[in-house]
Coordinates of C-alpha atoms in Angstrom, one line a residue:
Chain F
X297 CA 263.6 31.9 73.5
X298 CA 262.4 31.6 69.9
X299 CA 264.4 34.6 68.9
X300 CA 267.5 33.1 70.3
X301 CA 267.2 29.6 68.9
X302 CA 265.3 30.0 65.6
X303 CA 268.4 31.4 63.8
X304 CA 270.4 28.2 64.3
X305 CA 270.6 24.5 63.6
X306 CA 269.8 22.7 66.9
X307 CA 270.9 19.3 67.9
X308 CA 269.0 17.8 70.8
X309 CA 270.3 14.7 72.4
X310 CA 268.2 12.9 75.0
X311 CA 270.3 11.4 77.8
X312 CA 269.9 7.6 77.1
X313 CA 269.3 7.1 80.8
X314 CA 266.3 9.4 80.7
X315 CA 262.9 7.7 80.1
X316 CA 259.9 9.3 78.5
X317 CA 259.4 11.4 75.4
X318 CA 260.7 14.9 75.0
X319 CA 258.2 17.6 74.2
X320 CA 259.7 20.0 71.7
X321 CA 257.9 23.0 70.3
X322 CA 257.3 23.2 66.5
X323 CA 259.1 25.4 64.1
X324 CA 262.8 24.9 64.8
X325 CA 265.5 23.6 62.5
X326 CA 266.6 20.6 64.6
X327 CA 267.8 17.0 64.8
X328 CA 266.7 14.9 67.8
X329 CA 268.8 12.0 68.8
X330 CA 267.6 9.4 71.3
X331 CA 269.0 6.1 72.7
X332 CA 268.0 4.2 69.6
X333 CA 270.0 6.6 67.4
X334 CA 273.0 6.3 69.6
X335 CA 272.8 2.5 69.5
X336 CA 272.5 2.5 65.8
X337 CA 275.5 4.8 65.3
X338 CA 277.8 3.3 67.9
X339 CA 276.4 -0.2 67.7
X340 CA 278.6 -2.9 69.2
X341 CA 281.7 -1.0 68.0
X342 CA 282.5 0.4 71.4
X343 CA 281.9 -0.6 74.9
X344 CA 284.1 2.1 76.3
X345 CA 282.3 5.2 75.2
X346 CA 279.4 6.4 77.3
X347 CA 276.9 9.0 76.2
X348 CA 274.9 9.0 79.4
X349 CA 274.4 11.9 81.7
X350 CA 276.5 15.0 80.9
X351 CA 278.2 13.0 78.2
X352 CA 275.2 12.9 75.9
X353 CA 276.3 16.2 74.5
X354 CA 279.3 14.5 72.9
X355 CA 276.9 12.5 70.6
X356 CA 275.7 15.8 69.3
X357 CA 279.3 17.0 68.6
X358 CA 279.9 13.7 66.8
X359 CA 276.8 14.1 64.5
X360 CA 277.1 17.8 63.7
X361 CA 278.4 18.8 60.3
X362 CA 278.5 22.5 61.2
X363 CA 281.8 24.4 61.3
X364 CA 281.0 26.2 64.7
X365 CA 279.4 24.3 67.6
X366 CA 278.0 26.1 70.6
X367 CA 277.1 24.2 73.8
X368 CA 275.4 25.8 76.8
X369 CA 274.0 23.8 79.7
X370 CA 270.3 23.7 80.5
X371 CA 270.8 25.4 83.9
X372 CA 271.8 28.6 82.1
X373 CA 269.8 31.6 80.9
X374 CA 271.0 34.8 79.2
X375 CA 272.9 37.2 81.6
X376 CA 273.1 41.0 81.5
X377 CA 276.2 43.0 81.0
X378 CA 277.3 45.7 83.5
X379 CA 275.0 48.2 81.7
X380 CA 272.0 45.9 82.4
X381 CA 271.7 45.0 78.7
X382 CA 271.0 41.3 77.8
X383 CA 274.1 39.5 76.5
X384 CA 273.9 37.7 73.1
X385 CA 276.1 34.8 74.1
X386 CA 275.9 33.2 70.6
X387 CA 277.2 36.3 68.8
X388 CA 280.0 36.7 71.3
X389 CA 281.1 33.1 70.8
X390 CA 281.1 33.5 67.1
X391 CA 283.2 36.7 67.4
X392 CA 285.6 34.8 69.6
X393 CA 285.9 31.9 67.1
X394 CA 286.2 34.1 64.0
X395 CA 288.8 36.7 65.3
X396 CA 292.4 35.7 65.7
X397 CA 293.9 34.4 69.0
X398 CA 297.3 35.5 70.3
X399 CA 298.8 32.6 72.3
X400 CA 302.5 33.3 71.9
X401 CA 302.8 36.7 73.7
X402 CA 300.5 38.2 76.3
X403 CA 298.7 41.4 75.4
X404 CA 298.1 43.4 78.6
X405 CA 295.0 45.1 77.1
X406 CA 293.4 41.6 76.6
X407 CA 291.9 40.9 73.2
X408 CA 293.7 43.2 70.7
X409 CA 291.0 42.5 68.1
X410 CA 288.1 43.7 70.1
X411 CA 286.7 47.2 69.3
X412 CA 288.7 50.0 70.9
X413 CA 291.7 47.8 71.6
X414 CA 295.0 47.0 70.0
X415 CA 298.4 45.6 70.7
X416 CA 300.4 47.5 73.3
X417 CA 303.9 48.9 72.8
X418 CA 306.5 46.2 72.7
X419 CA 304.3 43.5 71.2
X420 CA 306.3 42.0 68.3
X421 CA 304.8 42.9 64.9
X422 CA 305.5 39.4 63.6
X423 CA 303.0 38.0 66.1
X424 CA 300.3 40.5 65.5
X425 CA 298.4 38.5 62.8
X426 CA 297.6 35.9 65.5
X427 CA 296.3 32.4 64.8
X428 CA 292.9 30.8 64.4
X429 CA 290.8 30.2 67.5
X430 CA 289.9 26.6 68.2
X431 CA 287.9 26.9 71.4
X432 CA 286.1 29.7 73.1
X433 CA 285.3 29.3 76.9
X434 CA 282.6 31.5 78.2
X435 CA 281.9 32.3 81.9
X436 CA 279.0 32.3 84.3
X437 CA 277.4 34.8 86.7
X438 CA 275.5 34.0 89.9
X439 CA 276.3 30.3 90.4
X440 CA 280.0 30.0 89.8
X441 CA 281.6 26.7 88.7
X442 CA 283.2 25.6 91.9
X443 CA 283.9 22.0 93.0
X444 CA 281.9 20.3 95.8
X445 CA 284.4 21.1 98.6
X446 CA 284.5 24.8 97.7
X447 CA 280.7 24.9 97.2
X448 CA 280.2 23.2 100.6
X449 CA 282.6 25.5 102.5
X450 CA 281.2 28.7 100.9
X451 CA 277.6 28.0 100.0
X452 CA 276.9 31.7 99.7
X453 CA 279.7 32.5 97.4
X454 CA 278.2 33.8 94.2
X455 CA 280.0 35.3 91.2
X456 CA 278.8 38.8 90.6
X457 CA 281.9 40.2 89.0
X458 CA 281.4 41.1 85.3
X459 CA 284.9 41.1 83.7
X460 CA 284.5 42.8 80.3
X461 CA 287.3 40.9 78.5
X462 CA 288.2 38.0 76.3
X463 CA 291.8 36.8 76.5
X464 CA 293.8 34.1 74.8
X465 CA 295.1 31.6 77.3
X466 CA 298.8 31.5 76.5
X467 CA 300.5 28.5 74.8
X468 CA 301.6 25.8 77.1
X469 CA 299.4 27.1 79.9
X470 CA 296.7 24.6 81.0
X471 CA 293.3 25.8 82.2
X472 CA 290.2 24.1 83.8
X473 CA 287.8 24.2 80.9
X474 CA 284.2 24.0 82.1
X475 CA 281.8 22.5 79.5
X476 CA 278.9 24.7 80.7
X477 CA 279.3 27.5 78.2
X478 CA 281.7 26.8 75.3
X479 CA 282.0 26.9 71.6
X480 CA 284.5 25.5 69.2
X481 CA 285.6 25.2 65.6
X482 CA 284.5 21.7 64.7
X483 CA 286.8 21.5 61.6
X484 CA 289.9 22.4 63.6
X485 CA 289.4 20.7 66.9
X486 CA 286.1 18.7 66.8
X487 CA 287.7 15.3 67.3
X488 CA 289.3 16.5 70.6
X489 CA 285.9 17.3 72.2
X490 CA 285.4 13.8 73.5
X491 CA 283.8 11.8 76.4
X492 CA 286.8 9.9 77.8
X493 CA 287.2 10.6 81.5
X494 CA 284.5 9.0 83.6
X495 CA 284.7 8.8 87.4
X496 CA 283.7 5.5 89.0
X497 CA 280.9 7.4 90.8
X498 CA 280.1 9.9 88.1
X499 CA 277.1 12.0 89.1
X500 CA 274.3 14.0 87.5
X501 CA 275.3 17.4 88.8
X502 CA 278.2 19.4 87.5
X503 CA 280.4 19.1 90.5
X504 CA 280.2 15.3 90.3
X505 CA 282.1 15.2 87.0
X506 CA 285.5 16.3 85.8
X507 CA 285.1 14.9 82.3
X508 CA 284.9 18.4 80.8
X509 CA 288.1 19.4 82.6
X510 CA 289.9 16.4 81.0
X511 CA 288.5 17.2 77.6
X512 CA 289.5 20.8 77.9
X513 CA 293.1 19.9 78.6
X514 CA 293.1 17.5 75.6
X515 CA 291.8 20.4 73.4
X516 CA 294.4 22.8 74.9
X517 CA 297.3 20.4 74.1
X518 CA 295.9 19.9 70.6
X519 CA 295.6 23.7 70.0
X520 CA 299.1 24.3 71.4
X521 CA 300.5 21.6 69.1
X522 CA 298.6 22.8 66.0
X523 CA 299.3 26.5 66.7
X524 CA 295.7 27.4 67.4
X525 CA 294.2 29.5 70.2
X526 CA 292.0 28.9 73.2
X527 CA 290.1 32.0 74.3
X528 CA 288.5 32.6 77.7
X529 CA 286.2 35.3 79.1
X530 CA 283.1 36.7 77.5
X531 CA 280.3 35.7 77.0
X532 CA 278.8 35.3 80.4
X533 CA 275.6 33.2 81.0
X534 CA 273.4 33.3 84.2
X535 CA 273.4 30.0 86.1
X536 CA 270.7 28.9 88.4
X537 CA 271.1 27.0 91.6
X538 CA 270.8 23.2 91.7
X539 CA 272.1 20.2 93.5
X540 CA 273.4 19.7 97.0
X541 CA 277.1 20.1 97.3
X542 CA 277.5 18.5 100.7
X543 CA 275.8 15.3 99.4
X544 CA 278.2 15.3 96.5
X545 CA 281.3 15.7 98.5
X546 CA 281.9 12.0 98.7
X547 CA 281.8 11.5 95.0
X548 CA 283.7 14.6 94.1
X549 CA 286.8 13.9 96.0
X550 CA 287.7 11.2 93.5
X551 CA 287.9 13.8 90.7
X552 CA 289.7 16.3 92.9
X553 CA 292.4 13.7 93.8
X554 CA 292.9 12.5 90.2
X555 CA 293.5 16.1 89.1
X556 CA 296.8 16.0 91.0
X557 CA 298.1 13.5 88.4
X558 CA 296.1 14.8 85.4
X559 CA 297.4 18.4 85.4
X560 CA 301.2 17.6 85.5
X561 CA 300.6 15.1 82.7
X562 CA 298.9 17.5 80.4
X563 CA 301.5 20.2 81.3
X564 CA 304.3 18.0 80.1
X565 CA 302.9 15.9 77.2
X566 CA 304.5 16.8 73.9
X567 CA 303.3 15.5 70.5
X568 CA 305.4 14.5 67.5
X569 CA 305.7 16.5 64.3
X570 CA 303.8 13.8 62.4
X571 CA 300.7 14.7 64.3
X572 CA 299.1 17.2 61.9
X573 CA 295.4 16.9 62.6
X574 CA 293.3 16.9 65.7
X575 CA 292.7 13.1 65.2
X576 CA 296.4 12.4 65.1
X577 CA 297.0 14.5 68.2
X578 CA 294.2 12.7 70.2
X579 CA 295.7 9.3 69.3
X580 CA 299.1 10.4 70.4
X581 CA 297.8 11.8 73.7
X582 CA 295.9 8.5 74.3
X583 CA 299.1 6.6 73.8
X584 CA 300.9 8.8 76.3
X585 CA 298.0 8.6 78.8
X586 CA 298.2 4.8 78.6
X587 CA 301.9 4.8 79.2
X588 CA 302.3 7.5 81.9
X589 CA 299.0 7.6 83.7
X590 CA 297.6 4.1 83.0
X591 CA 299.7 2.4 85.8
X592 CA 298.4 4.9 88.4
X593 CA 294.7 4.3 88.2
X594 CA 292.3 2.1 86.1
X595 CA 290.3 5.3 85.3
X596 CA 293.3 6.5 83.2
X597 CA 293.7 3.2 81.3
X598 CA 290.0 3.3 80.5
X599 CA 290.3 6.9 79.3
X600 CA 293.2 6.0 76.9
X601 CA 291.1 3.2 75.4
X602 CA 288.1 5.4 75.1
X603 CA 290.0 8.1 73.3
X604 CA 291.3 5.6 70.7
X605 CA 287.7 4.3 70.2
X606 CA 286.3 7.8 69.9
X607 CA 288.7 8.7 67.0
X608 CA 287.7 5.4 65.2
X609 CA 284.0 6.3 65.7
X610 CA 284.6 9.9 64.6
X611 CA 286.2 8.8 61.4
X612 CA 283.6 6.1 60.7
X613 CA 280.7 8.5 61.1
X614 CA 282.3 10.9 58.6
X615 CA 283.2 8.2 56.1
X616 CA 279.6 7.2 55.7
Chain O
X189 CA 297.3 65.1 96.2
X190 CA 298.4 65.5 99.8
X191 CA 296.1 62.7 100.9
X192 CA 297.6 60.4 98.3
X193 CA 301.2 61.0 98.9
X194 CA 301.5 61.9 102.6
X195 CA 301.1 58.3 103.7
X196 CA 304.2 57.1 102.0
X197 CA 307.9 57.6 101.7
X198 CA 308.6 59.4 98.4
X199 CA 311.7 59.3 96.3
X200 CA 312.1 62.1 93.8
X201 CA 314.8 61.8 91.2
X202 CA 315.5 64.8 89.0
X203 CA 316.4 63.8 85.5
X204 CA 320.1 64.6 85.3
X205 CA 319.6 66.3 81.9
X206 CA 317.0 68.6 83.4
X207 CA 318.4 72.0 84.5
X208 CA 316.9 74.2 87.2
X209 CA 315.7 73.5 90.8
X210 CA 312.6 71.5 91.6
X211 CA 309.9 73.2 93.6
X212 CA 308.6 70.6 96.1
X213 CA 305.9 71.5 98.7
X214 CA 306.7 71.1 102.4
X215 CA 305.4 68.3 104.6
X216 CA 306.2 65.1 102.8
X217 CA 308.5 62.3 103.9
X218 CA 310.9 62.3 100.9
X219 CA 314.4 61.9 99.6
X220 CA 315.4 64.1 96.6
X221 CA 318.2 62.9 94.4
X222 CA 319.8 65.1 91.7
X223 CA 322.7 64.8 89.3
X224 CA 325.3 65.4 92.0
X225 CA 323.9 62.5 94.1
X226 CA 323.9 60.2 91.1
X227 CA 327.5 61.2 90.3
X228 CA 328.5 60.6 94.0
X229 CA 326.9 57.1 94.1
X230 CA 327.8 55.9 90.6
X231 CA 331.0 57.9 90.3
X232 CA 333.5 56.6 87.8
X233 CA 332.4 53.0 88.5
X234 CA 330.2 52.8 85.4
X235 CA 330.1 54.4 82.0
X236 CA 327.4 52.1 80.8
X237 CA 324.5 52.9 83.1
X238 CA 322.5 55.9 82.2
X239 CA 320.0 57.5 84.5
X240 CA 318.8 60.2 82.1
X241 CA 315.3 60.7 80.8
X242 CA 312.9 57.9 81.6
X243 CA 315.8 56.0 83.3
X244 CA 316.1 58.4 86.2
X245 CA 313.5 56.3 88.0
X246 CA 316.0 53.4 88.3
X247 CA 318.2 55.5 90.5
X248 CA 315.3 55.7 92.9
X249 CA 314.8 52.0 92.8
X250 CA 318.5 51.6 93.5
X251 CA 318.4 53.9 96.6
X252 CA 315.1 52.7 98.2
X253 CA 315.3 50.5 101.2
X254 CA 311.5 49.8 101.3
X255 CA 310.1 46.4 100.7
X256 CA 307.4 47.6 98.2
X257 CA 308.1 50.1 95.5
X258 CA 305.4 51.8 93.5
X259 CA 306.2 53.8 90.4
X260 CA 303.6 55.8 88.4
X261 CA 304.5 58.2 85.6
X262 CA 303.9 61.9 85.9
X263 CA 301.4 61.9 83.0
X264 CA 299.0 59.9 85.1
X265 CA 296.2 61.0 87.5
X266 CA 293.8 58.8 89.5
X267 CA 291.2 57.1 87.3
X268 CA 287.6 56.2 88.2
X269 CA 286.2 52.6 88.3
X270 CA 283.0 51.6 86.3
X271 CA 280.9 52.9 89.2
X272 CA 282.5 56.4 88.9
X273 CA 284.4 56.0 92.2
X274 CA 288.0 57.2 92.3
X275 CA 290.5 54.3 92.3
X276 CA 293.2 54.1 95.0
X277 CA 295.9 52.7 92.8
X278 CA 298.4 52.4 95.7
X279 CA 296.1 50.2 97.8
X280 CA 295.4 48.0 94.8
X281 CA 299.1 47.6 94.1
X282 CA 299.7 46.6 97.7
X283 CA 296.9 44.1 97.5
X284 CA 298.4 42.6 94.4
X285 CA 301.9 42.3 95.9
X286 CA 300.7 40.9 99.2
X287 CA 298.2 38.2 97.9
X288 CA 299.5 35.1 96.2
X289 CA 299.9 34.7 92.5
X290 CA 299.1 31.5 90.6
X291 CA 301.4 31.2 87.6
X292 CA 301.3 27.4 87.2
X293 CA 297.6 26.9 86.1
X294 CA 295.1 29.3 84.7
X295 CA 292.1 30.2 86.8
X296 CA 289.2 31.2 84.5
X297 CA 287.7 33.4 87.2
X298 CA 290.9 35.5 87.3
X299 CA 292.4 36.3 90.7
X300 CA 291.1 33.5 93.0
X301 CA 292.1 35.6 96.1
X302 CA 290.0 38.7 95.3
X303 CA 286.8 39.1 97.2
X304 CA 283.9 37.0 95.8
X305 CA 286.2 34.7 93.8
X306 CA 287.8 31.4 94.3
X307 CA 289.4 28.6 92.3
X308 CA 287.1 26.9 89.8
X309 CA 286.3 23.2 89.5
X310 CA 289.3 21.3 88.3
X311 CA 292.0 23.5 89.7
X312 CA 294.5 21.2 91.5
X313 CA 294.4 21.7 95.3
X314 CA 298.2 21.3 95.4
X315 CA 298.5 24.6 93.4
X316 CA 295.9 26.6 95.4
X317 CA 298.3 28.1 97.9
X318 CA 300.0 30.0 95.1
X319 CA 303.4 31.8 95.2
X320 CA 304.6 35.2 96.2
X321 CA 304.0 38.1 93.8
X322 CA 307.2 39.8 92.5
X323 CA 305.7 42.4 90.1
X324 CA 302.3 44.0 89.7
X325 CA 301.6 45.7 86.4
X326 CA 298.7 48.2 86.4
X327 CA 296.9 49.5 83.3
X328 CA 295.8 52.9 82.0
X329 CA 292.6 54.5 80.8
X330 CA 292.2 57.2 78.1
X331 CA 295.7 57.3 76.5
X332 CA 296.6 53.6 76.0
X333 CA 300.2 52.6 75.8
X334 CA 300.5 52.0 72.1
X335 CA 303.7 52.3 70.0
X336 CA 304.3 55.2 67.6
X337 CA 303.1 53.3 64.5
X338 CA 299.8 52.3 66.1
X339 CA 299.4 55.8 67.7
X340 CA 300.1 57.4 64.2
X341 CA 297.7 55.1 62.4
X342 CA 294.9 55.4 65.0
X343 CA 295.3 58.8 66.7
X344 CA 291.7 58.7 68.0
X345 CA 292.0 55.2 69.6
X346 CA 291.5 55.7 73.3
X347 CA 291.2 53.0 76.0
X348 CA 287.8 53.3 77.7
X349 CA 287.3 49.6 78.6
X350 CA 287.5 49.1 82.4
X351 CA 288.3 45.4 82.9
X352 CA 287.6 44.6 86.6
X353 CA 290.3 41.9 87.0
X354 CA 293.7 41.1 88.2
X355 CA 295.3 38.0 86.7
X356 CA 298.6 36.2 87.1
X357 CA 300.5 36.0 83.8
X358 CA 301.3 32.3 83.4
X359 CA 304.8 30.9 83.9
X360 CA 306.9 30.9 80.7
X361 CA 304.6 33.5 79.1
X362 CA 306.3 36.8 78.2
X363 CA 304.4 40.1 78.3
X364 CA 305.2 43.7 77.3
X365 CA 305.5 45.3 80.8
X366 CA 305.0 49.0 80.6
X367 CA 306.8 51.0 83.3
X368 CA 304.0 53.6 83.5
X369 CA 302.1 52.1 86.4
X370 CA 303.9 49.3 88.2
X371 CA 304.9 48.1 91.7
X372 CA 307.3 45.4 92.8
X373 CA 308.6 43.6 95.8
X374 CA 312.1 45.1 96.1
X375 CA 313.4 42.3 98.3
X376 CA 312.4 39.6 95.8
X377 CA 313.1 41.1 92.4
X378 CA 314.5 44.6 93.0
X379 CA 317.8 43.9 91.2
X380 CA 316.0 43.0 88.0
X381 CA 314.3 46.4 87.7
X382 CA 317.3 47.9 85.8
X383 CA 318.1 50.4 83.1
X384 CA 319.9 48.4 80.5
X385 CA 318.3 48.7 77.1
X386 CA 318.8 52.0 75.5
X387 CA 318.0 52.8 71.9
X388 CA 320.6 54.8 69.9
X389 CA 317.9 57.5 69.4
X390 CA 316.2 57.1 72.8
X391 CA 313.6 59.9 73.2
X392 CA 311.7 61.7 75.9
X393 CA 308.2 60.4 75.2
X394 CA 307.1 57.0 76.1
X395 CA 306.8 55.5 72.6
X396 CA 310.4 56.5 72.0
X397 CA 311.7 53.9 74.4
X398 CA 311.4 50.2 74.9
X399 CA 313.7 50.1 78.0
X400 CA 310.8 49.1 80.3
X401 CA 309.8 46.3 77.9
X402 CA 313.2 44.8 78.1
X403 CA 313.3 45.3 81.9
X404 CA 309.9 43.6 82.2
X405 CA 311.0 40.5 80.4
X406 CA 314.1 40.3 82.6
X407 CA 311.8 40.5 85.7
X408 CA 309.5 37.9 84.2
X409 CA 312.3 35.4 83.5
X410 CA 313.6 36.0 87.0
X411 CA 310.1 35.4 88.5
X412 CA 309.6 32.2 86.4
X413 CA 313.0 30.9 87.5
X414 CA 312.5 31.7 91.2
X415 CA 308.8 30.6 91.2
X416 CA 307.4 34.0 91.8
X417 CA 304.3 35.6 90.2
X418 CA 303.8 38.6 87.9
X419 CA 300.3 40.1 88.0
X420 CA 298.6 42.3 85.4
X421 CA 295.3 44.2 85.4
X422 CA 294.0 46.5 88.2
X423 CA 294.7 49.2 89.2
X424 CA 294.0 51.6 86.3
X425 CA 295.4 55.2 86.1
X426 CA 294.1 57.9 83.8
X427 CA 296.7 59.1 81.3
X428 CA 296.9 62.4 79.7
X429 CA 297.8 63.1 76.1
X430 CA 301.3 64.2 75.2
X431 CA 303.9 64.0 72.4
X432 CA 303.5 63.7 68.7
X433 CA 303.5 60.1 67.5
X434 CA 304.1 60.9 63.8
X435 CA 307.3 62.8 64.7
X436 CA 308.4 59.9 66.8
X437 CA 307.9 57.3 64.1
X438 CA 311.5 57.4 62.8
X439 CA 312.9 56.8 66.3
X440 CA 310.4 54.2 67.3
X441 CA 311.0 51.8 64.5
X442 CA 314.4 50.9 65.9
X443 CA 312.7 49.6 69.1
X444 CA 310.0 47.8 67.1
X445 CA 312.6 46.1 65.0
X446 CA 314.7 44.9 67.9
X447 CA 311.7 43.3 69.6
X448 CA 311.7 40.7 66.9
X449 CA 314.9 39.3 68.3
X450 CA 314.3 40.3 72.0
X451 CA 311.1 38.4 72.5
X452 CA 312.3 35.0 71.1
X453 CA 315.4 35.3 73.3
X454 CA 313.5 35.9 76.5
X455 CA 311.0 33.2 75.6
X456 CA 313.8 30.6 75.4
X457 CA 316.4 31.7 77.9
X458 CA 316.7 29.2 80.8
X459 CA 318.7 29.8 84.0
X460 CA 320.8 27.3 86.0
X461 CA 319.9 25.8 89.4
X462 CA 322.7 27.7 90.9
X463 CA 320.9 31.0 90.3
X464 CA 319.0 31.4 93.6
X465 CA 318.6 35.2 93.9
X466 CA 317.5 37.9 91.5
X467 CA 321.1 39.2 91.4
X468 CA 322.3 35.7 90.2
X469 CA 319.6 35.5 87.7
X470 CA 320.4 38.9 86.1
X471 CA 324.0 38.0 85.8
X472 CA 323.1 34.8 84.0
X473 CA 320.7 36.6 81.7
X474 CA 323.4 39.1 80.9
X475 CA 325.8 36.4 80.0
X476 CA 323.2 34.8 77.7
X477 CA 322.3 38.2 76.1
X478 CA 326.0 38.7 75.3
X479 CA 326.3 35.2 73.8
X480 CA 323.1 35.0 71.8
X481 CA 322.0 38.6 71.1
X482 CA 325.4 40.4 71.2
X483 CA 326.5 39.4 67.7
X484 CA 323.2 40.8 66.2
X485 CA 323.4 44.4 67.2
X486 CA 325.7 46.6 69.4
X487 CA 322.7 47.7 71.4
X488 CA 322.5 44.1 72.9
X489 CA 326.2 43.9 73.7
X490 CA 325.9 47.2 75.5
X491 CA 322.8 45.9 77.4
X492 CA 324.7 42.8 78.6
X493 CA 327.5 45.0 79.9
X494 CA 325.1 47.4 81.6
X495 CA 323.3 44.6 83.4
X496 CA 326.6 43.3 84.9
X497 CA 327.6 46.7 86.0
X498 CA 324.1 47.3 87.5
X499 CA 324.4 44.3 89.7
X500 CA 327.8 45.4 90.9
X501 CA 326.4 48.8 91.7
X502 CA 323.4 47.3 93.4
X503 CA 325.5 45.2 95.7
X504 CA 328.0 48.1 96.4
X505 CA 325.2 50.5 97.4
X506 CA 323.8 47.9 99.8
X507 CA 327.2 47.0 101.2
X508 CA 327.8 50.6 102.4

């Protein structure tokens, strides 16, 4: 564990609902944030933003000044590739973020920038330089990231398929980003990684939230508008079992139902030419959420408000 | 070889430029078509359509009455998967064509209908039934399908990466379909698999043609309009070396240059609601090619004319 973490700057955010003191080994380069830090930074400026539960990670995103941020859930350990060798997920994420993405035309041989690959016959030369990558979404072996209904129906369904590929998700195609194993370029898209979509009965296991799904679609819309890429595939992490899907079913249906409105919204939202930064884009998306989704469900109106507050907070923290 | 081919109906089309008689072993269920058959069917009805060289395969597509057509080039042999087991490319193509495609939202775990997989958390339930698959594009190991410039610059670049996945190419995303290893549902998209884009100096090795790239984008536009899927990935075939890329460079640049106009055209072309069959769609695309690409280069005007003639021929052959 030390060999993995000691190379990097670590940010540890204690879930503000979690009592007690964290025991952290010596010798790491880290910042620890607790409820009192959150209160100090956010203060009375926002009632809408919540950093509890899964959302505590977003406080870390807010405070980091690093260019590349990598976030992997605590139920994950390093996986092995198909040759049985341990996967360095951090290195693969950095490769994904630092090599170009190709969102405007599909390359059938997957990532043309990976070793041993290239663009196939017919790929326009004018598109071969690619664009910068904003977000890299890794995958998971063993426990796959299913929702509670799927998990309940197929409790024995494990993901054992190692797909040796990274691909750019094409422009204007939405995907369900899972926050379990991601990295992003903080300078390009940082403000879009936000805690804004909170279910009334938000839970403490992964299938009781869809906040990361919402956030992922925000980032994708921002990347499409700013001509940046979103990559999906390698690296894999190994996920351990936890939680009880059947007990979660009641909570989860709310998220599942809301997706039926959320996805068409993000598929059709278009931003104006005056939106030239991720901050601008998020504010425009929030305004469109308020107008088009707000009347359907109070959760949406609350999300729109939270997104606007988040951008204010983001700017204020950086102005200090 | 017998075990592979004896289960199926074979169509053999002799390149009309190829002299001599084919030697075909006994015992197969096949139709053989030669120059005299082509002349009889096409007669004087079309001067535009050419079935010579790589295009002879389209005569087979025209004559087949089977629902599923599989077409693999003669420089391919069965490949092995990452466990060293031989791949049954035919079975995999049939699986691809008979399981639903999911073009309207990206599933990060690739094909949700393959064994051991499903839709991930956040995937809208209303999109989980998928749509019918029109076209399945397989891949190639060893010799990859690069163009002549890439092949010349990197003569030692071989494809050795076995990516164990099938994925639906999202709606409105164009891809460079290679005709080397494909299958399609003839009833749904057959009329769109057409020989229409012929370079002035069309050659006899793969990198001297982009006809299949053009055809693939036609099929993709048709599938997007008719709400059908295009899948890419498995099965792999093993391709043998042939041709001399450096000698082909002069010819190839024509195709490479034309792609710069072809790709934006297919990305933006939209069909009317009255186009409800693949035939209708091809006629509308032809009309748009004539209008928007025709003035740029005589090759495009000729393609538009050929597409219209092809649809007439297709209907006439089926009316008999």
